[in-house]
PDB file of C-alpha atoms in Angstrom:
ATOM      1  CA  MET F  57      -2.095  11.059  21.201  1.00  0.00           C
ATOM      2  CA  THR F  58      -2.340  12.961  17.909  1.00  0.00           C
ATOM      3  CA  LEU F  59      -4.022  11.248  14.969  1.00  0.00           C
ATOM      4  CA  TYR F  60      -3.791  12.480  11.381  1.00  0.00           C
ATOM      5  CA  ARG F  61      -6.490  11.798   8.826  1.00  0.00           C
ATOM      6  CA  ARG F  62      -4.480  12.171   5.648  1.00  0.00           C
ATOM      7  CA  LEU F  63      -0.730  12.085   5.494  1.00  0.00           C
ATOM      8  CA  THR F  64       1.778  11.032   2.848  1.00  0.00           C
ATOM      9  CA  LEU F  65       5.393  10.264   3.699  1.00  0.00           C
ATOM     10  CA  VAL F  66       8.071   9.827   1.055  1.00  0.00           C
ATOM     11  CA  VAL F  67      10.678   7.503   2.572  1.00  0.00           C
ATOM     12  CA  ALA F  68      13.958   6.510   0.932  1.00  0.00           C
ATOM     13  CA  ASP F  69      16.654   4.376   2.548  1.00  0.00           C
ATOM     14  CA  GLY F  70      14.802   4.518   5.871  1.00  0.00           C
ATOM     15  CA  ARG F  71      14.777   8.335   5.923  1.00  0.00           C
ATOM     16  CA  VAL F  72      11.743  10.596   5.544  1.00  0.00           C
ATOM     17  CA  GLU F  73      12.439  12.853   2.549  1.00  0.00           C
ATOM     18  CA  HIS F  74       9.123  14.653   2.279  1.00  0.00           C
ATOM     19  CA  VAL F  75       5.860  14.989   4.209  1.00  0.00           C
ATOM     20  CA  CYS F  76       2.564  15.996   2.592  1.00  0.00           C
ATOM     21  CA  HIS F  77       0.076  17.274   5.145  1.00  0.00           C
ATOM     22  CA  PRO F  78      -2.676  18.333   4.972  1.00  0.00           C
ATOM     23  CA  ILE F  79      -3.986  16.788   1.779  1.00  0.00           C
ATOM     24  CA  PRO F  80      -6.740  19.122   0.559  1.00  0.00           C
ATOM     25  CA  ALA F  81      -7.801  17.135  -2.527  1.00  0.00           C
ATOM     26  CA  PRO F  82      -7.384  13.361  -2.010  1.00  0.00           C
ATOM     27  CA  PRO F  83      -8.615  12.370  -5.507  1.00  0.00           C
ATOM     28  CA  THR F  84      -5.735  14.248  -7.175  1.00  0.00           C
ATOM     29  CA  HIS F  85      -3.098  13.799  -4.482  1.00  0.00           C
ATOM     30  CA  ALA F  86      -1.420  10.740  -6.031  1.00  0.00           C
ATOM     31  CA  ASN F  87      -0.665  12.738  -9.179  1.00  0.00           C
ATOM     32  CA  GLU F  88       0.770  15.583  -7.064  1.00  0.00           C
ATOM     33  CA  VAL F  89       3.059  13.122  -5.271  1.00  0.00           C
ATOM     34  CA  LEU F  90       4.198  11.686  -8.614  1.00  0.00           C
ATOM     35  CA  ARG F  91       5.014  15.187  -9.881  1.00  0.00           C
ATOM     36  CA  TRP F  92       7.046  15.849  -6.713  1.00  0.00           C
ATOM     37  CA  LEU F  93       8.898  12.537  -7.105  1.00  0.00           C
ATOM     38  CA  ASN F  94       9.654  13.202 -10.773  1.00  0.00           C
ATOM     39  CA  ARG F  95      11.046  16.656  -9.910  1.00  0.00           C
ATOM     40  CA  SER F  96      13.111  15.426  -6.968  1.00  0.00           C
ATOM     41  CA  ARG F  97      14.489  12.402  -8.855  1.00  0.00           C
ATOM     42  CA  ALA F  98      15.235  14.249 -12.101  1.00  0.00           C
ATOM     43  CA  GLY F  99      18.999  13.729 -11.810  1.00  0.00           C
ATOM     44  CA  ASP F 100      19.117  10.021 -10.998  1.00  0.00           C
ATOM     45  CA  GLY F 101      17.697   8.702 -14.286  1.00  0.00           C
ATOM     46  CA  THR F 102      14.467   7.347 -12.776  1.00  0.00           C
ATOM     47  CA  ARG F 103      11.124   8.581 -14.022  1.00  0.00           C
ATOM     48  CA  LEU F 104       7.821   7.571 -12.468  1.00  0.00           C
ATOM     49  CA  VAL F 105       5.057   7.542 -15.050  1.00  0.00           C
ATOM     50  CA  SER F 106       1.991   6.290 -13.228  1.00  0.00           C
ATOM     51  CA  ARG F 107       0.811   5.096  -9.851  1.00  0.00           C
ATOM     52  CA  ARG F 108       1.490   1.452 -10.677  1.00  0.00           C
ATOM     53  CA  ARG F 109       4.348   1.417 -13.142  1.00  0.00           C
ATOM     54  CA  ARG F 110       7.955   2.432 -12.672  1.00  0.00           C
ATOM     55  CA  VAL F 111      10.109   3.067 -15.703  1.00  0.00           C
ATOM     56  CA  VAL F 112      13.868   3.353 -15.432  1.00  0.00           C
ATOM     57  CA  THR F 113      15.410   5.379 -18.244  1.00  0.00           C
TER      58      THR F 113
END
């Protein structure tokens, strides 16, 4: 069995879109994931602005 300490999966519609591993700086990782999501979702009109709030423009 292989166990991972830190791993982030971005899943949409039941499909893994992106895997972040390893995570070298956990305190700043959430912001890095948000930047990736904002870049990858740029064309669909959705913009994520913080870890807890989602704004649809």
